[in-house]
Amino acid sequence: MNYIHLFYQLLPEAVLVITALALLGVAVSTESKTKKTITCGLASRIAALGVLAAGVALVFTPKCLASGSHLIAMDAIALIFKGGVLGLGFLAVLVPPAKKEIEHPGEYFALMLFALTGLTLAVGSNHLLFIFVALELASLSLYLLAGFSRTPQSSEASLKYFLFGAVSAAFMLFGLSFLYGFSQSDTLQGVAKAVAADPTSVIGMVGLLMVVVGLGFKMAAAPFHYWAPDVYQGAPVTTVTLVAGASKIVGVVLLVRFLMIGFPDAAGSAAWGGITAGWSIWLAIIAAVSMVFGNLLALAQKSVRRLLAYSAVANSGYLMVGMCAAGGESSAAALFYVVVYGLATLGALVVTAAVERDQGSDSQAAFAGLIHRSPLLAVCLLIFMTSLAGIPPLAGFAGKFILFGAAMTDSIQAENSGLAWLVGLAVVMSAVSFYYYLSVLKQAFVKDGDGSAGKESLSLGYVLAVVIPAAALVLLGLLPSVLLDPIKVAVLETLGMH
Amino acid sequence: MAEALTPHLPQLLWLVPLLPMIAAGVIAMLPNGCGKLASKVALGALFGSCLIALIALVCTLAPSSAPTIATAHHWFCYGDEAVKVGVLLDPMSASMAAMVTFVAFCIFVYSTGYMETEQRFGRFFGFLSLFCGAMLMLVLANSLLLLFMAWELVGLASYLLIGFYFKKPAAAAAAQKAFITTRVGDMAFLIGMIWLYRESGTLMFYDGGTGLLETNALESLAAATTCGGLAVSAGASLLLLVGAMGKSGQVPLHTWLPDAMEGPTPVSALIHAATMVAAGVFLVARTHPIFQAAVDVDGASIALSAAAWIGGVTALYAALVAMAQTDIKRILAYSTVSQLGFMMIALGTGGVAAAMLHLICHAFFKALLFLSAGSVIHGCHDEQDIRKMGGLRKTMPKTFLVYAIGMMALSGFPFFFSGFWSKEAVLHSAQVWQGGIGPFLLAVAAALLTAFYMTRQALMVFFGSPRKPGVDHPHESPKVMLVPLYVLAAGAVLLSVIGTPMWQWFEKWMGGEAAEFDGGALFHGHALGLLGVSLAIVTVGVGASWKIYRNLSADSNAPDPLEEKLGGVWGFLVAAMGFDTLYEKAIIKPLASLACVINSIERNIFVPLMAALEGGFKLFGRLTGSTDEKGLNRGFDGVCSGMKNRASSASDAQVGRPQGYLRAIGLGMSVLLILYFWLSA
């Protein structure tokens, strides 16, 4: 084992941790000297620099499959999605929380960086226990972050997130121990070998189901979603952006790894008229339930944050549609879609945060007349919401088109119509989603505000955090292959590895 | 500099349409009241586009029969089909791009003066930039699909700009009329495009031997036949022609263009005279190989003959109607329709280069005419009726000068004006056509009338004495409006050198050959004969008009001198030969009554049905929502308050409900597990 080699491979994480420690040091020393905490803006800038530096480090990280330690898998998927997590994390830390909301910004942003460290580590591993530890590092930081602002809503969000998280972590750990017991191996490749030898092993499948439940919690898929609305509404918005964006990406990447590397032979089929036992039908059911519940519940929401939470439930349903086709193309499509979704939701949350800061509420009515108060926010919100709804030429349309198309082609078999039933449901439910996405836009563009509110003033962090995702969504909508092709190559390379 | 940039030209070319589009996006996000900044952003972006377009033009100057640049990128794939897009640089697109950016730049500068007092100044420039970006994309597209997308975008921009004064009912109606009428053509275009894709499997123009405009595809398109023995290429090109007729205002889809003059004058100049309306002509010119793929023995194909005849009828029709109009912008609008007809004649009779030459020259002098008309309107305090003008020669001498140049170019004054030589080229093309003498005769008649009505307009506006009672002093326009006029006027004169019979540079360049100077060519019997015809046309047209309108009554309500001579025909011409009334009665009325019927069906059947459905959904939402919100929230609120009170004994009882929800996780897992066992059993 070559430790220097190992260090190079973990350079981005190392940079994150060092920045977090430095941030804590600065915060504590300033506070002990001047009795005042450092400002949110400063902490946010230090954290953003750290994430940027980690991104630079990632560029120089050697892509190497044999790292000398099987804890770490620096394959192409890991490289791309560490980049994705860092990118969304960068945008998340750009948004400074209100001073009154966060009493100790130094600690807050240090925790953000720890959460990011956990998330990037989880993306790049095939080792069962290491994945769990990395996820817990991220989850524990996120529980704390959710309750950081000491309002009753925030505490409620934190507690609820923690309780649900703890239960699903227990499920996951239990499932992982099943997998270990079943395969006598602690890596996914080892699990795959055991599955190939005995594809119908009950103990392996029970283990996998528990892992799927644990990851379903991460992705806020129904019925593991009950934490989401309260966390989205009660937690500080910076935390929510991390939960909605980066955390969801990690959930999908891990699902791809577990299902496509560990259990490719146990997929079964969810095709209409040809259902066979396996994980595909599980995902199909979770997908159907998530899409129906998420979309219908979102219709009734007045608070935009809660609306986005239910939209997250619905979107994890779409992602599962892609996953349950059990093909390389559709996995790549799901991975592409989660990035697009993460960007759009993050942007929408940041706009909501800006509106909430100035209007004191995140209800839809608070968005009235946004186009007159701040055309920049309104136009960006237009891009985010229409992308979420899936209107061309934005990335959301390309993402859904590719995802549903790939699900159809990957699942279709000669004698039955494949996943047409599920894709049909997904298309109908996307049509339903137009209503609530567009109703927010209607407030922002058509309704006149009461005129009393002044213009929204935006700091540079806010501007960047809405303009960058908006530009990325337009670009990815016009040229989806820029991101889709590397993902496809990476997925096929990773899956063909064993 | 051009040499250094040449290797990067395929990438740089994308910037030509993208810069204005990005500018439009940026302007959309600027707060209200940043109008000055918006105009600067728009001008800067367009200037960049203009520079690149000029560099591209320089790069195409070397004679070559293949396009200088034709790129094809995979845009996205579905299944095994890949949608490709690319840019195409050949003399046709290079000259168009250079013309569009240059003329648009002049008009942008002019607009900063003309629209100065407008409240939504910034938005105006946003729309204009969107238009320019789309138009340039249309011009540079290497695929019919990309061209169509840009085509729709320019239609949108045109709609937004015609209806810019949307509070004025006439403007709002005109915008809708333009949008809907061109939609008829667009529909045909779309069907034609889909048909071409089905037959050939590609929509690229040039794609390394597999493109639509390359030999293989053309041969197979011409060989395949459809109902009635019509070649597929002919059928599809007829559909494309209908699309072009909609956009380029050819009879009978022309009615929207005169109404489009409700937009601000710079818009009329840029979109409804110089560039967008020429897109139809450009489409036919671009896809001309398809039109020509299945020609008969005598060198005419069905689609091309149709183009020639439609162009001829349009040219004469619009010229006749223009004689009887009194609104300064409407006269110019009908003259635009008429000139577009000339271009169609040239295309139909095989003179692609002549059509392109006339398109480019027309863009310069018609933009010039519209802008000077704008200057006149500006100076006369928003008066547009030429009967109420008169004598402006003295009060607006500079505007008069540039207007006279534009007017002489349009009416085809000999030798020193670009319009003369480009019209010569069109007439020449029509004359040598094997398919019949009709289009040529129509063109000659239309040319004569053009000279007549332009002289009438000039006499009524600039000569004589002011006819508006109690005229408020007309004034000359500011410098920012005059300088673009001078530049365009210079273009209208100087462009005449590239298309004379002595040095047919433009025609040869389009065909990929080098041009040589041949002074004697002018005196060959054929060219000399045509020259004589042209001179006669101008002399008769201008002379007749001068005779009739020289001594105009000073009363603005006096009937037109021609009205007495023509009698009932005059009223028919004023009403533009009744097309609007006809459409109103034959199409709009029946459609409106059909809409009423459908409306009542909707009200009585669908609305109650949807209400019931909506109620059901809402009920479901509320039920599930309330379990989620109330059950879960109350439970947790209880936990929180319990913890606040540090009453540890109470918490056990209150945690009950959340535990139930935590059970959902276990329950969900169990259901899936049972399902698994059931399926594998």
XYZ file of N, CA and C in Angstrom, chain B residues 306-397:
276
model
N -43.984 27.987 -60.577
C -44.914 28.555 -59.594
C -44.293 29.781 -58.953
N -43.023 29.676 -58.565
C -42.350 30.817 -57.935
C -42.332 32.008 -58.883
N -42.017 31.759 -60.144
C -41.913 32.866 -61.096
C -43.254 33.565 -61.265
N -44.314 32.776 -61.433
C -45.630 33.386 -61.645
C -46.134 34.080 -60.396
N -45.977 33.443 -59.253
C -46.426 34.088 -58.007
C -45.675 35.398 -57.814
N -44.359 35.349 -58.053
C -43.558 36.564 -57.926
C -44.050 37.640 -58.873
N -44.336 37.271 -60.124
C -44.788 38.256 -61.099
C -46.100 38.895 -60.687
N -47.057 38.040 -60.302
C -48.364 38.570 -59.896
C -48.213 39.477 -58.683
N -47.395 39.028 -57.712
C -47.210 39.842 -56.510
C -46.588 41.180 -56.860
N -45.572 41.168 -57.711
C -44.871 42.401 -58.051
C -45.839 43.411 -58.645
N -46.665 42.969 -59.592
C -47.579 43.898 -60.249
C -48.703 44.315 -59.302
N -49.247 43.363 -58.591
C -50.363 43.647 -57.685
C -49.976 44.726 -56.670
N -48.829 44.485 -56.006
C -48.439 45.407 -54.937
C -48.112 46.772 -55.510
N -47.531 46.815 -56.716
C -47.219 48.113 -57.315
C -48.496 48.880 -57.619
N -49.512 48.154 -58.116
C -50.796 48.811 -58.404
C -51.402 49.389 -57.131
N -51.384 48.576 -56.053
C -52.004 49.033 -54.810
C -51.237 50.215 -54.232
N -49.905 50.165 -54.362
C -49.080 51.235 -53.786
C -49.422 52.585 -54.404
N -49.872 52.597 -55.671
C -50.199 53.869 -56.316
C -51.277 54.630 -55.569
N -52.184 53.906 -54.906
C -53.368 54.554 -54.356
C -53.293 54.763 -52.849
N -52.143 54.446 -52.223
C -52.062 54.575 -50.767
C -51.657 55.988 -50.365
N -52.021 56.376 -49.161
C -51.678 57.716 -48.704
C -50.804 57.722 -47.464
N -50.640 56.587 -46.818
C -49.791 56.519 -45.629
C -48.356 56.285 -46.092
N -47.436 57.113 -45.617
C -46.069 57.063 -46.145
C -45.441 55.690 -45.927
N -45.744 55.074 -44.782
C -45.147 53.761 -44.518
C -45.856 52.645 -45.288
N -47.148 52.811 -45.500
C -47.893 51.772 -46.232
C -47.440 51.688 -47.683
N -47.158 52.861 -48.268
C -46.655 52.852 -49.650
C -45.364 52.045 -49.705
N -44.495 52.325 -48.748
C -43.216 51.608 -48.739
C -43.442 50.127 -48.477
N -44.432 49.797 -47.653
C -44.700 48.391 -47.368
C -45.137 47.657 -48.629
N -46.055 48.283 -49.381
C -46.488 47.629 -50.620
C -45.339 47.542 -51.605
N -44.490 48.568 -51.595
C -43.346 48.498 -52.501
C -42.417 47.359 -52.087
N -42.314 47.098 -50.764
C -41.506 45.946 -50.326
C -42.093 44.652 -50.874
N -43.430 44.515 -50.744
C -44.083 43.313 -51.271
C -43.760 43.163 -52.749
N -43.856 44.282 -53.466
C -43.614 44.255 -54.905
C -42.173 43.831 -55.209
N -41.211 44.388 -54.460
C -39.801 44.055 -54.713
C -39.503 42.601 -54.363
N -40.171 42.099 -53.307
C -39.993 40.685 -52.983
C -40.506 39.829 -54.130
N -41.555 40.313 -54.781
C -42.057 39.625 -55.967
C -40.993 39.572 -57.049
N -40.267 40.670 -57.234
C -39.160 40.680 -58.202
C -38.147 39.582 -57.878
N -37.819 39.484 -56.583
C -36.821 38.477 -56.200
C -37.341 37.081 -56.509
N -38.643 36.872 -56.253
C -39.231 35.560 -56.542
C -39.172 35.259 -58.037
N -39.437 36.298 -58.849
C -39.351 36.097 -60.296
C -37.950 35.604 -60.645
N -36.952 36.289 -60.088
C -35.572 35.919 -60.406
C -35.299 34.483 -59.995
N -35.764 34.107 -58.797
C -35.520 32.736 -58.323
C -36.214 31.736 -59.235
N -37.471 32.042 -59.582
C -38.233 31.116 -60.401
C -37.642 30.942 -61.780
N -37.023 31.992 -62.278
C -36.467 31.906 -63.623
C -34.997 31.517 -63.595
N -34.516 31.072 -62.447
C -33.176 30.509 -62.384
C -32.081 31.492 -62.031
N -32.437 32.749 -61.781
C -31.403 33.736 -61.472
C -31.178 33.887 -59.979
N -30.587 32.861 -59.357
C -30.371 32.925 -57.905
C -29.484 34.111 -57.559
N -28.419 34.300 -58.347
C -27.498 35.405 -58.061
C -28.209 36.731 -58.221
N -29.069 36.828 -59.262
C -29.808 38.078 -59.461
C -30.724 38.343 -58.272
N -31.392 37.286 -57.794
C -32.286 37.463 -56.647
C -31.508 37.914 -55.428
N -30.358 37.287 -55.176
C -29.566 37.661 -54.001
C -29.037 39.080 -54.130
N -28.621 39.446 -55.349
C -28.119 40.809 -55.559
C -29.231 41.808 -55.280
N -30.427 41.519 -55.809
C -31.537 42.442 -55.602
C -31.911 42.479 -54.128
N -31.840 41.322 -53.452
C -32.162 41.266 -52.027
C -31.241 42.196 -51.242
N -29.942 42.104 -51.536
C -28.978 42.876 -50.750
C -29.080 44.362 -51.076
N -29.172 44.690 -52.356
C -29.309 46.103 -52.718
C -30.609 46.665 -52.138
N -31.683 45.879 -52.250
C -32.984 46.314 -51.740
C -32.918 46.564 -50.241
N -32.198 45.689 -49.533
C -32.083 45.869 -48.082
C -31.514 47.245 -47.775
N -30.493 47.640 -48.516
C -29.881 48.944 -48.234
C -30.843 50.084 -48.556
N -31.385 50.090 -49.794
C -32.158 51.289 -50.114
C -33.524 51.293 -49.465
N -34.087 50.104 -49.156
C -35.384 50.123 -48.511
C -35.250 50.486 -47.038
N -34.185 50.007 -46.394
C -33.936 50.441 -45.019
C -33.744 51.950 -45.006
N -33.002 52.443 -45.987
C -32.774 53.886 -46.093
C -34.103 54.628 -46.231
N -34.973 54.123 -47.121
C -36.248 54.800 -47.342
C -37.100 54.797 -46.077
N -37.136 53.648 -45.392
C -37.957 53.578 -44.181
C -37.412 54.504 -43.113
N -36.098 54.497 -42.960
C -35.528 55.341 -41.920
C -35.734 56.806 -42.249
N -35.625 57.180 -43.541
C -35.872 58.597 -43.830
C -37.349 58.903 -43.688
N -38.207 57.901 -43.997
C -39.634 58.119 -43.727
C -39.841 58.331 -42.232
N -39.096 57.552 -41.425
C -39.171 57.729 -39.979
C -38.737 59.131 -39.590
N -37.669 59.585 -40.233
C -37.173 60.929 -39.958
C -38.232 61.976 -40.324
N -38.930 61.739 -41.441
C -40.004 62.653 -41.847
C -41.125 62.642 -40.808
N -41.503 61.414 -40.397
C -42.591 61.291 -39.420
C -42.203 61.977 -38.115
N -40.960 61.742 -37.715
C -40.410 62.354 -36.508
C -40.500 63.882 -36.616
N -40.040 64.371 -37.788
C -39.997 65.818 -37.996
C -41.377 66.434 -38.083
N -42.363 65.667 -38.579
C -43.714 66.206 -38.722
C -44.582 65.853 -37.522
N -43.967 65.513 -36.410
C -44.714 65.217 -35.192
C -45.710 64.089 -35.417
N -45.195 62.944 -35.843
C -45.976 61.721 -35.954
C -47.103 61.799 -36.967
N -46.918 62.600 -37.996
C -47.888 62.615 -39.091
C -47.434 61.610 -40.146
N -48.342 60.724 -40.574
C -47.942 59.730 -41.560
C -48.663 59.889 -42.890
N -49.640 60.783 -42.973
C -50.433 60.919 -44.193
C -49.728 61.851 -45.158
N -49.377 61.333 -46.359
C -48.597 62.177 -47.265
C -49.429 63.338 -47.816
N -50.746 63.238 -47.744
C -51.547 64.349 -48.243
C -51.380 65.585 -47.367
N -50.978 65.346 -46.108
C -50.852 66.478 -45.187
C -49.426 66.987 -45.093
N -48.536 66.406 -45.904
C -47.150 66.880 -45.863
C -46.946 67.879 -47.009
N -45.766 67.893 -47.584
C -45.521 68.805 -48.695
C -44.507 69.861 -48.325
N -43.625 70.169 -49.285
C -42.664 71.242 -49.080
C -41.564 70.944 -48.083
N -41.415 69.675 -47.701
C -40.406 69.373 -46.681
C -38.976 69.520 -47.217
N -38.873 69.676 -48.546
C -37.556 69.843 -49.164
C -36.788 70.981 -48.487
N -37.500 72.007 -48.113
C -36.819 73.184 -47.560
C -36.517 73.014 -46.082
N -37.468 72.439 -45.345
C -37.252 72.360 -43.897
C -36.377 71.170 -43.503
N -36.383 70.110 -44.294
C -35.566 68.942 -43.948
C -34.659 68.582 -45.116
N -33.708 69.463 -45.445
C -32.916 69.247 -46.666
C -32.080 67.969 -46.607
